[in-house]
């Protein structure tokens, strides 16, 4: 669990500092609440204004625990009226995940062909040969996704689309190719292209949420001869770290992460630029939303037929 403090200094500069990077025994609300309380007490923080958490029910228990503990000591700013802030980035993730359900058939079919090529060294080599003939790069075009993580689905679709012609060539020349119902159609590929454009915007917005933790993951856990993605290094479903990096104690990992964050941190003077940039994002969302409406309308018409 990561606990980050946001505060304003005497010159009205906004700062962010990682206070703790620690293990918790379980994901129960009371357990997380006690861990946060212990962290704040360790830093002698006796005034609490807001706590921003993911939009999940267990965090309601966390907030209730903190209110109970701090309100009795008169340590809540404005009596805790604004203490519970739900993370907007997490809400965006939920929106994207929900939208993915409407295109699940197209996504499943593209996932099928990626998995089919990856499952055999012989097929993989044939695929690479076809790509070479077509002057196409196979880099990142055979990335498998984790269905519960929309950003990995974006990566898979984005890569597969670049090699669409190569997948179609393999289908023509491979007599043992997948059944017809498991193969992406032209419409599936078109749906994927529109949705990748849609997901790309969300990915750019969401990347700032994990900016610090991504840098930390690369610096501490990266291996010169292989790449461990930032997210998988902190996910139970991710790749397995080697024995050396897995031997880091929680205290050592916390010390490294906090030290790097404190050394590299600086006042967030460019907040205005980020706010201005949201206007461009809003316009892009509107345009992409119109394209998505057409796709969903076509899907609904097909299902009615």
mmCIF file of C-alpha atoms in Angstrom:
data_model
loop_
_atom_site.group_PDB
_atom_site.id
_atom_site.type_symbol
_atom_site.label_atom_id
_atom_site.label_comp_id
_atom_site.label_asym_id
_atom_site.label_seq_id
_atom_site.Cartn_x
_atom_site.Cartn_y
_atom_site.Cartn_z
ATOM 1 C CA UNK A 1 0.000 0.000 0.000
ATOM 2 C CA UNK A 2 1.270 3.451 -0.919
ATOM 3 C CA UNK A 3 0.408 6.518 1.163
ATOM 4 C CA UNK A 4 1.152 9.877 -0.453
ATOM 5 C CA UNK A 5 0.835 13.258 1.258
ATOM 6 C CA UNK A 6 -0.260 16.376 -0.645
ATOM 7 C CA UNK A 7 0.462 19.695 1.013
ATOM 8 C CA UNK A 8 1.112 23.386 0.304
ATOM 9 C CA UNK A 9 4.230 25.100 1.624
ATOM 10 C CA UNK A 10 4.599 28.669 2.914
ATOM 11 C CA UNK A 11 5.061 29.920 -0.663
ATOM 12 C CA UNK A 12 1.834 28.254 -1.803
ATOM 13 C CA UNK A 13 3.614 25.592 -3.827
ATOM 14 C CA UNK A 14 1.877 22.218 -3.999
ATOM 15 C CA UNK A 15 4.032 19.233 -3.004
ATOM 16 C CA UNK A 16 3.539 15.478 -3.169
ATOM 17 C CA UNK A 17 5.591 13.069 -1.041
ATOM 18 C CA UNK A 18 5.360 9.322 -0.594
ATOM 19 C CA UNK A 19 5.157 8.708 3.147
ATOM 20 C CA UNK A 20 4.849 4.942 3.234
ATOM 21 C CA UNK A 21 5.183 1.967 0.927
ATOM 22 C CA UNK A 22 4.182 -0.939 3.124
ATOM 23 C CA UNK A 23 2.584 -4.354 3.274
ATOM 24 C CA UNK A 24 -0.861 -4.861 4.762
ATOM 25 C CA UNK A 25 -2.065 -8.172 6.158
ATOM 26 C CA UNK A 26 -5.296 -8.131 4.127
ATOM 27 C CA UNK A 27 -7.625 -5.821 2.224
ATOM 28 C CA UNK A 28 -10.186 -5.397 4.983
ATOM 29 C CA UNK A 29 -11.184 -1.804 5.641
ATOM 30 C CA UNK A 30 -10.221 -1.823 9.316
ATOM 31 C CA UNK A 31 -6.788 -3.289 8.529
ATOM 32 C CA UNK A 32 -6.053 -0.612 5.940
ATOM 33 C CA UNK A 33 -7.441 2.069 8.243
ATOM 34 C CA UNK A 34 -5.120 1.008 11.068
ATOM 35 C CA UNK A 35 -2.146 1.028 8.661
ATOM 36 C CA UNK A 36 -2.958 4.593 7.586
ATOM 37 C CA UNK A 37 -3.442 5.666 11.197
ATOM 38 C CA UNK A 38 -0.065 4.186 12.153
ATOM 39 C CA UNK A 39 1.605 5.994 9.242
ATOM 40 C CA UNK A 40 0.117 9.365 10.154
ATOM 41 C CA UNK A 41 1.034 8.957 13.810
ATOM 42 C CA UNK A 42 4.580 8.010 12.817
ATOM 43 C CA UNK A 43 4.868 11.283 10.913
ATOM 44 C CA UNK A 44 3.211 13.290 13.713
ATOM 45 C CA UNK A 45 0.450 14.357 11.340
ATOM 46 C CA UNK A 46 -2.360 15.575 13.565
ATOM 47 C CA UNK A 47 -4.593 17.332 11.022
ATOM 48 C CA UNK A 48 -6.393 15.463 8.258
ATOM 49 C CA UNK A 49 -8.320 17.189 5.466
ATOM 50 C CA UNK A 50 -9.004 14.662 2.694
ATOM 51 C CA UNK A 51 -8.185 11.048 1.880
ATOM 52 C CA UNK A 52 -8.352 10.054 -1.786
ATOM 53 C CA UNK A 53 -9.021 6.358 -2.417
ATOM 54 C CA UNK A 54 -10.241 4.070 -5.197
ATOM 55 C CA UNK A 55 -13.981 3.855 -5.687
ATOM 56 C CA UNK A 56 -14.547 0.463 -4.000
ATOM 57 C CA UNK A 57 -16.823 -0.429 -1.097
ATOM 58 C CA UNK A 58 -14.007 -1.588 1.204
ATOM 59 C CA UNK A 59 -12.635 1.943 1.225
ATOM 60 C CA UNK A 60 -15.882 3.180 2.770
ATOM 61 C CA UNK A 61 -14.891 1.168 5.838
ATOM 62 C CA UNK A 62 -11.398 2.702 5.720
ATOM 63 C CA UNK A 63 -12.807 6.229 5.762
ATOM 64 C CA UNK A 64 -15.291 5.374 8.508
ATOM 65 C CA UNK A 65 -12.424 4.031 10.628
ATOM 66 C CA UNK A 66 -10.324 7.173 10.131
ATOM 67 C CA UNK A 67 -13.255 9.474 10.882
ATOM 68 C CA UNK A 68 -13.959 7.577 14.092
ATOM 69 C CA UNK A 69 -10.328 7.792 15.235
ATOM 70 C CA UNK A 70 -9.523 11.380 14.236
ATOM 71 C CA UNK A 71 -12.853 13.051 14.904
ATOM 72 C CA UNK A 72 -12.706 12.165 18.577
ATOM 73 C CA UNK A 73 -9.362 13.951 18.823
ATOM 74 C CA UNK A 74 -10.644 16.988 16.903
ATOM 75 C CA UNK A 75 -8.049 16.395 14.167
ATOM 76 C CA UNK A 76 -10.298 16.600 11.096
ATOM 77 C CA UNK A 77 -10.324 19.806 9.041
ATOM 78 C CA UNK A 78 -13.896 21.141 8.659
ATOM 79 C CA UNK A 79 -15.039 18.301 10.895
ATOM 80 C CA UNK A 80 -14.304 15.747 8.149
ATOM 81 C CA UNK A 81 -16.889 17.083 5.703
ATOM 82 C CA UNK A 82 -14.596 16.528 2.694
ATOM 83 C CA UNK A 83 -12.492 13.651 3.976
ATOM 84 C CA UNK A 84 -13.707 11.020 1.485
ATOM 85 C CA UNK A 85 -12.497 11.772 -2.058
ATOM 86 C CA UNK A 86 -13.007 9.107 -4.731
ATOM 87 C CA UNK A 87 -10.181 8.813 -7.253
ATOM 88 C CA UNK A 88 -11.353 10.103 -10.650
ATOM 89 C CA UNK A 89 -8.725 8.028 -12.470
ATOM 90 C CA UNK A 90 -10.174 4.858 -10.946
ATOM 91 C CA UNK A 91 -13.657 5.910 -12.000
ATOM 92 C CA UNK A 92 -12.355 6.393 -15.555
ATOM 93 C CA UNK A 93 -10.940 2.867 -15.398
ATOM 94 C CA UNK A 94 -14.363 1.522 -14.424
ATOM 95 C CA UNK A 95 -15.955 3.392 -17.335
ATOM 96 C CA UNK A 96 -13.497 1.912 -19.831
ATOM 97 C CA UNK A 97 -13.860 -1.585 -18.386
ATOM 98 C CA UNK A 98 -17.630 -1.337 -18.724
ATOM 99 C CA UNK A 99 -17.333 -0.163 -22.326
ATOM 100 C CA UNK A 100 -15.076 -3.122 -23.125
ATOM 101 C CA UNK A 101 -17.984 -5.471 -22.427
ATOM 102 C CA UNK A 102 -19.861 -4.133 -25.469
ATOM 103 C CA UNK A 103 -17.010 -5.163 -27.756
ATOM 104 C CA UNK A 104 -16.119 -8.396 -25.997
ATOM 105 C CA UNK A 105 -16.676 -10.567 -29.101
ATOM 106 C CA UNK A 106 -14.243 -8.555 -31.239
ATOM 107 C CA UNK A 107 -11.689 -8.460 -28.433
ATOM 108 C CA UNK A 108 -11.974 -12.197 -27.743
ATOM 109 C CA UNK A 109 -11.434 -13.045 -31.422
ATOM 110 C CA UNK A 110 -8.332 -10.876 -31.681
ATOM 111 C CA UNK A 111 -7.063 -12.372 -28.424
ATOM 112 C CA UNK A 112 -7.631 -15.837 -29.939
ATOM 113 C CA UNK A 113 -5.392 -15.238 -32.956
ATOM 114 C CA UNK A 114 -2.651 -13.633 -30.861
ATOM 115 C CA UNK A 115 -2.697 -16.615 -28.508
ATOM 116 C CA UNK A 116 -2.750 -19.034 -31.461
ATOM 117 C CA UNK A 117 0.431 -17.583 -32.951
ATOM 118 C CA UNK A 118 2.216 -17.389 -29.602
ATOM 119 C CA UNK A 119 1.371 -20.972 -28.616
ATOM 120 C CA UNK A 120 3.640 -22.589 -31.218
ATOM 121 C CA UNK A 121 7.274 -21.722 -32.073
ATOM 122 C CA UNK A 122 6.691 -22.983 -35.614
ATOM 123 C CA UNK A 123 3.630 -20.781 -36.130
ATOM 124 C CA UNK A 124 5.448 -17.861 -34.576
ATOM 125 C CA UNK A 125 8.310 -18.229 -37.050
ATOM 126 C CA UNK A 126 5.920 -18.458 -40.001
ATOM 127 C CA UNK A 127 4.151 -15.352 -38.740
ATOM 128 C CA UNK A 128 7.458 -13.487 -38.506
ATOM 129 C CA UNK A 129 8.412 -14.609 -42.023
ATOM 130 C CA UNK A 130 5.125 -13.315 -43.432
ATOM 131 C CA UNK A 131 5.568 -10.040 -41.565
ATOM 132 C CA UNK A 132 9.076 -9.669 -42.952
ATOM 133 C CA UNK A 133 7.791 -10.204 -46.489
ATOM 134 C CA UNK A 134 5.143 -7.553 -45.868
ATOM 135 C CA UNK A 135 7.828 -5.266 -44.423
ATOM 136 C CA UNK A 136 6.005 -5.218 -41.105
ATOM 137 C CA UNK A 137 7.564 -5.203 -37.658
ATOM 138 C CA UNK A 138 6.289 -7.837 -35.222
ATOM 139 C CA UNK A 139 7.514 -5.868 -32.227
ATOM 140 C CA UNK A 140 4.739 -5.629 -29.612
ATOM 141 C CA UNK A 141 2.126 -7.059 -31.985
ATOM 142 C CA UNK A 142 1.819 -10.374 -30.124
ATOM 143 C CA UNK A 143 1.279 -9.081 -26.611
ATOM 144 C CA UNK A 144 -1.265 -11.010 -24.557
ATOM 145 C CA UNK A 145 -3.560 -9.023 -22.325
ATOM 146 C CA UNK A 146 -4.945 -9.553 -18.849
ATOM 147 C CA UNK A 147 -8.737 -9.408 -19.381
ATOM 148 C CA UNK A 148 -9.306 -7.649 -16.045
ATOM 149 C CA UNK A 149 -6.845 -4.851 -16.889
ATOM 150 C CA UNK A 150 -8.091 -2.574 -19.681
ATOM 151 C CA UNK A 151 -4.701 -0.965 -20.250
ATOM 152 C CA UNK A 152 -3.207 -4.351 -21.163
ATOM 153 C CA UNK A 153 -6.124 -4.916 -23.562
ATOM 154 C CA UNK A 154 -5.283 -1.583 -25.178
ATOM 155 C CA UNK A 155 -1.662 -2.723 -25.627
ATOM 156 C CA UNK A 156 -2.742 -6.037 -27.157
ATOM 157 C CA UNK A 157 -5.214 -4.479 -29.602
ATOM 158 C CA UNK A 158 -2.866 -1.660 -30.569
ATOM 159 C CA UNK A 159 -0.119 -4.141 -31.422
ATOM 160 C CA UNK A 160 -2.338 -6.679 -33.204
ATOM 161 C CA UNK A 161 -3.899 -4.039 -35.454
ATOM 162 C CA UNK A 162 -0.477 -3.168 -36.850
ATOM 163 C CA UNK A 163 -0.094 -6.767 -38.048
ATOM 164 C CA UNK A 164 -3.651 -7.325 -39.268
ATOM 165 C CA UNK A 165 -2.510 -8.240 -42.791
ATOM 166 C CA UNK A 166 -0.021 -10.744 -41.404
ATOM 167 C CA UNK A 167 -2.729 -12.460 -39.347
ATOM 168 C CA UNK A 168 -4.913 -12.647 -42.459
ATOM 169 C CA UNK A 169 -2.057 -14.171 -44.498
ATOM 170 C CA UNK A 170 -1.485 -16.803 -41.841
ATOM 171 C CA UNK A 171 -5.191 -17.643 -41.955
ATOM 172 C CA UNK A 172 -4.985 -18.210 -45.716
ATOM 173 C CA UNK A 173 -1.915 -20.467 -45.585
ATOM 174 C CA UNK A 174 -2.498 -22.411 -42.365
ATOM 175 C CA UNK A 175 -4.909 -25.361 -42.894
ATOM 176 C CA UNK A 176 -5.147 -25.939 -39.127
ATOM 177 C CA UNK A 177 -6.067 -22.345 -38.345
ATOM 178 C CA UNK A 178 -8.739 -21.512 -35.788
ATOM 179 C CA UNK A 179 -12.456 -22.200 -36.448
ATOM 180 C CA UNK A 180 -14.177 -19.470 -38.422
ATOM 181 C CA UNK A 181 -16.225 -18.240 -35.456
ATOM 182 C CA UNK A 182 -13.011 -17.682 -33.467
ATOM 183 C CA UNK A 183 -11.315 -15.562 -36.134
ATOM 184 C CA UNK A 184 -11.709 -11.761 -36.196
ATOM 185 C CA UNK A 185 -13.759 -10.441 -39.089
ATOM 186 C CA UNK A 186 -13.163 -7.207 -40.966
ATOM 187 C CA UNK A 187 -15.778 -5.606 -38.731
ATOM 188 C CA UNK A 188 -13.932 -6.845 -35.625
ATOM 189 C CA UNK A 189 -10.725 -5.206 -36.793
ATOM 190 C CA UNK A 190 -12.556 -1.944 -37.541
ATOM 191 C CA UNK A 191 -14.173 -2.003 -34.100
ATOM 192 C CA UNK A 192 -10.762 -2.550 -32.547
ATOM 193 C CA UNK A 193 -9.249 0.394 -34.434
ATOM 194 C CA UNK A 194 -11.941 2.769 -33.205
ATOM 195 C CA UNK A 195 -11.699 1.459 -29.683
ATOM 196 C CA UNK A 196 -7.900 1.687 -29.595
ATOM 197 C CA UNK A 197 -8.213 5.359 -30.467
ATOM 198 C CA UNK A 198 -10.682 5.681 -27.609
ATOM 199 C CA UNK A 199 -8.461 3.744 -25.175
ATOM 200 C CA UNK A 200 -5.380 5.707 -26.154
ATOM 201 C CA UNK A 201 -6.931 8.885 -24.790
ATOM 202 C CA UNK A 202 -7.773 7.147 -21.516
ATOM 203 C CA UNK A 203 -4.263 5.715 -21.375
ATOM 204 C CA UNK A 204 -2.706 9.162 -21.713
ATOM 205 C CA UNK A 205 -4.946 10.547 -18.965
ATOM 206 C CA UNK A 206 -4.358 7.540 -16.706
ATOM 207 C CA UNK A 207 -0.560 7.473 -17.093
ATOM 208 C CA UNK A 208 -0.138 10.438 -14.754
ATOM 209 C CA UNK A 209 -1.806 8.443 -11.980
ATOM 210 C CA UNK A 210 1.090 5.963 -11.865
ATOM 211 C CA UNK A 211 3.882 8.312 -12.935
ATOM 212 C CA UNK A 212 5.932 8.103 -9.734
ATOM 213 C CA UNK A 213 5.359 4.415 -9.074
ATOM 214 C CA UNK A 214 6.239 3.604 -12.696
ATOM 215 C CA UNK A 215 9.596 5.363 -12.405
ATOM 216 C CA UNK A 216 10.310 3.607 -9.121
ATOM 217 C CA UNK A 217 9.438 0.209 -10.556
ATOM 218 C CA UNK A 218 11.803 0.634 -13.488
ATOM 219 C CA UNK A 219 14.694 1.865 -11.374
ATOM 220 C CA UNK A 220 14.458 -0.767 -8.635
ATOM 221 C CA UNK A 221 13.054 -3.846 -10.320
ATOM 222 C CA UNK A 222 14.161 -3.542 -13.956
ATOM 223 C CA UNK A 223 16.526 -6.211 -15.266
ATOM 224 C CA UNK A 224 19.035 -5.285 -18.031
ATOM 225 C CA UNK A 225 18.364 -8.406 -20.111
ATOM 226 C CA UNK A 226 14.576 -8.314 -19.808
ATOM 227 C CA UNK A 227 11.786 -5.819 -19.299
ATOM 228 C CA UNK A 228 9.375 -6.027 -16.394
ATOM 229 C CA UNK A 229 6.485 -3.632 -16.910
ATOM 230 C CA UNK A 230 5.779 -1.106 -14.214
ATOM 231 C CA UNK A 231 2.347 -2.418 -13.458
ATOM 232 C CA UNK A 232 3.188 -6.131 -13.401
ATOM 233 C CA UNK A 233 5.915 -5.512 -10.836
ATOM 234 C CA UNK A 234 3.210 -4.396 -8.419
ATOM 235 C CA UNK A 235 0.492 -6.846 -9.438
ATOM 236 C CA UNK A 236 -0.131 -10.320 -8.072
ATOM 237 C CA UNK A 237 -0.977 -11.386 -11.596
ATOM 238 C CA UNK A 238 2.188 -9.961 -13.091
ATOM 239 C CA UNK A 239 5.485 -11.479 -14.027
ATOM 240 C CA UNK A 240 7.550 -13.190 -11.331
ATOM 241 C CA UNK A 241 10.571 -11.196 -10.212
ATOM 242 C CA UNK A 242 13.925 -12.924 -9.909
ATOM 243 C CA UNK A 243 15.129 -14.257 -6.549
ATOM 244 C CA UNK A 244 17.404 -11.278 -5.865
ATOM 245 C CA UNK A 245 14.760 -8.608 -6.290
ATOM 246 C CA UNK A 246 12.174 -10.712 -4.508
ATOM 247 C CA UNK A 247 14.507 -10.863 -1.505
ATOM 248 C CA UNK A 248 14.159 -7.143 -0.823
ATOM 249 C CA UNK A 249 12.500 -6.711 2.546
ATOM 250 C CA UNK A 250 9.434 -4.458 2.724
ATOM 251 C CA UNK A 251 11.477 -2.008 4.793
ATOM 252 C CA UNK A 252 14.240 -1.869 2.159
ATOM 253 C CA UNK A 253 11.764 -1.374 -0.671
ATOM 254 C CA UNK A 254 10.033 1.375 1.292
ATOM 255 C CA UNK A 255 13.332 3.118 2.035
ATOM 256 C CA UNK A 256 14.374 3.063 -1.630
ATOM 257 C CA UNK A 257 11.012 4.241 -2.912
ATOM 258 C CA UNK A 258 10.592 7.043 -0.392
ATOM 259 C CA UNK A 259 14.206 8.218 -0.720
ATOM 260 C CA UNK A 260 13.998 8.445 -4.504
ATOM 261 C CA UNK A 261 10.661 10.229 -4.354
ATOM 262 C CA UNK A 262 11.871 12.789 -1.822
ATOM 263 C CA UNK A 263 15.108 13.471 -3.722
ATOM 264 C CA UNK A 264 13.429 13.899 -7.099
ATOM 265 C CA UNK A 265 10.295 15.726 -5.940
ATOM 266 C CA UNK A 266 9.851 19.386 -6.685
ATOM 267 C CA UNK A 267 7.020 21.905 -6.355
ATOM 268 C CA UNK A 268 4.239 21.366 -8.857
ATOM 269 C CA UNK A 269 4.507 24.780 -10.480
ATOM 270 C CA UNK A 270 3.152 23.552 -13.796
ATOM 271 C CA UNK A 271 -0.356 22.799 -12.502
ATOM 272 C CA UNK A 272 -1.781 25.518 -14.769
ATOM 273 C CA UNK A 273 -0.361 23.826 -17.861
ATOM 274 C CA UNK A 274 -1.966 20.528 -16.864
ATOM 275 C CA UNK A 275 -5.345 22.210 -16.346
ATOM 276 C CA UNK A 276 -5.120 23.910 -19.747
ATOM 277 C CA UNK A 277 -4.352 20.543 -21.315
ATOM 278 C CA UNK A 278 -7.648 19.098 -20.093
ATOM 279 C CA UNK A 279 -9.546 21.265 -22.583
ATOM 280 C CA UNK A 280 -7.845 19.482 -25.473
ATOM 281 C CA UNK A 281 -8.611 16.120 -23.863
ATOM 282 C CA UNK A 282 -12.293 17.087 -23.524
ATOM 283 C CA UNK A 283 -12.507 17.901 -27.229
ATOM 284 C CA UNK A 284 -10.839 14.624 -28.167
ATOM 285 C CA UNK A 285 -13.252 12.671 -25.956
ATOM 286 C CA UNK A 286 -16.226 14.324 -27.678
ATOM 287 C CA UNK A 287 -14.962 13.404 -31.156
ATOM 288 C CA UNK A 288 -14.109 9.839 -30.177
ATOM 289 C CA UNK A 289 -17.450 9.505 -28.385
ATOM 290 C CA UNK A 290 -19.275 10.232 -31.649
ATOM 291 C CA UNK A 291 -17.309 7.478 -33.398
ATOM 292 C CA UNK A 292 -18.063 5.053 -30.564
ATOM 293 C CA UNK A 293 -21.794 5.797 -30.829
ATOM 294 C CA UNK A 294 -21.715 4.661 -34.460
ATOM 295 C CA UNK A 295 -19.898 1.443 -33.541
ATOM 296 C CA UNK A 296 -22.312 0.582 -30.719
ATOM 297 C CA UNK A 297 -25.314 1.412 -32.916
ATOM 298 C CA UNK A 298 -24.045 -1.007 -35.580
ATOM 299 C CA UNK A 299 -23.504 -3.684 -32.939
ATOM 300 C CA UNK A 300 -27.056 -3.258 -31.646
ATOM 301 C CA UNK A 301 -28.482 -3.442 -35.172
ATOM 302 C CA UNK A 302 -26.537 -6.645 -35.873
ATOM 303 C CA UNK A 303 -27.752 -8.248 -32.631
ATOM 304 C CA UNK A 304 -31.380 -7.426 -33.519
ATOM 305 C CA UNK A 305 -30.940 -9.127 -36.893
#
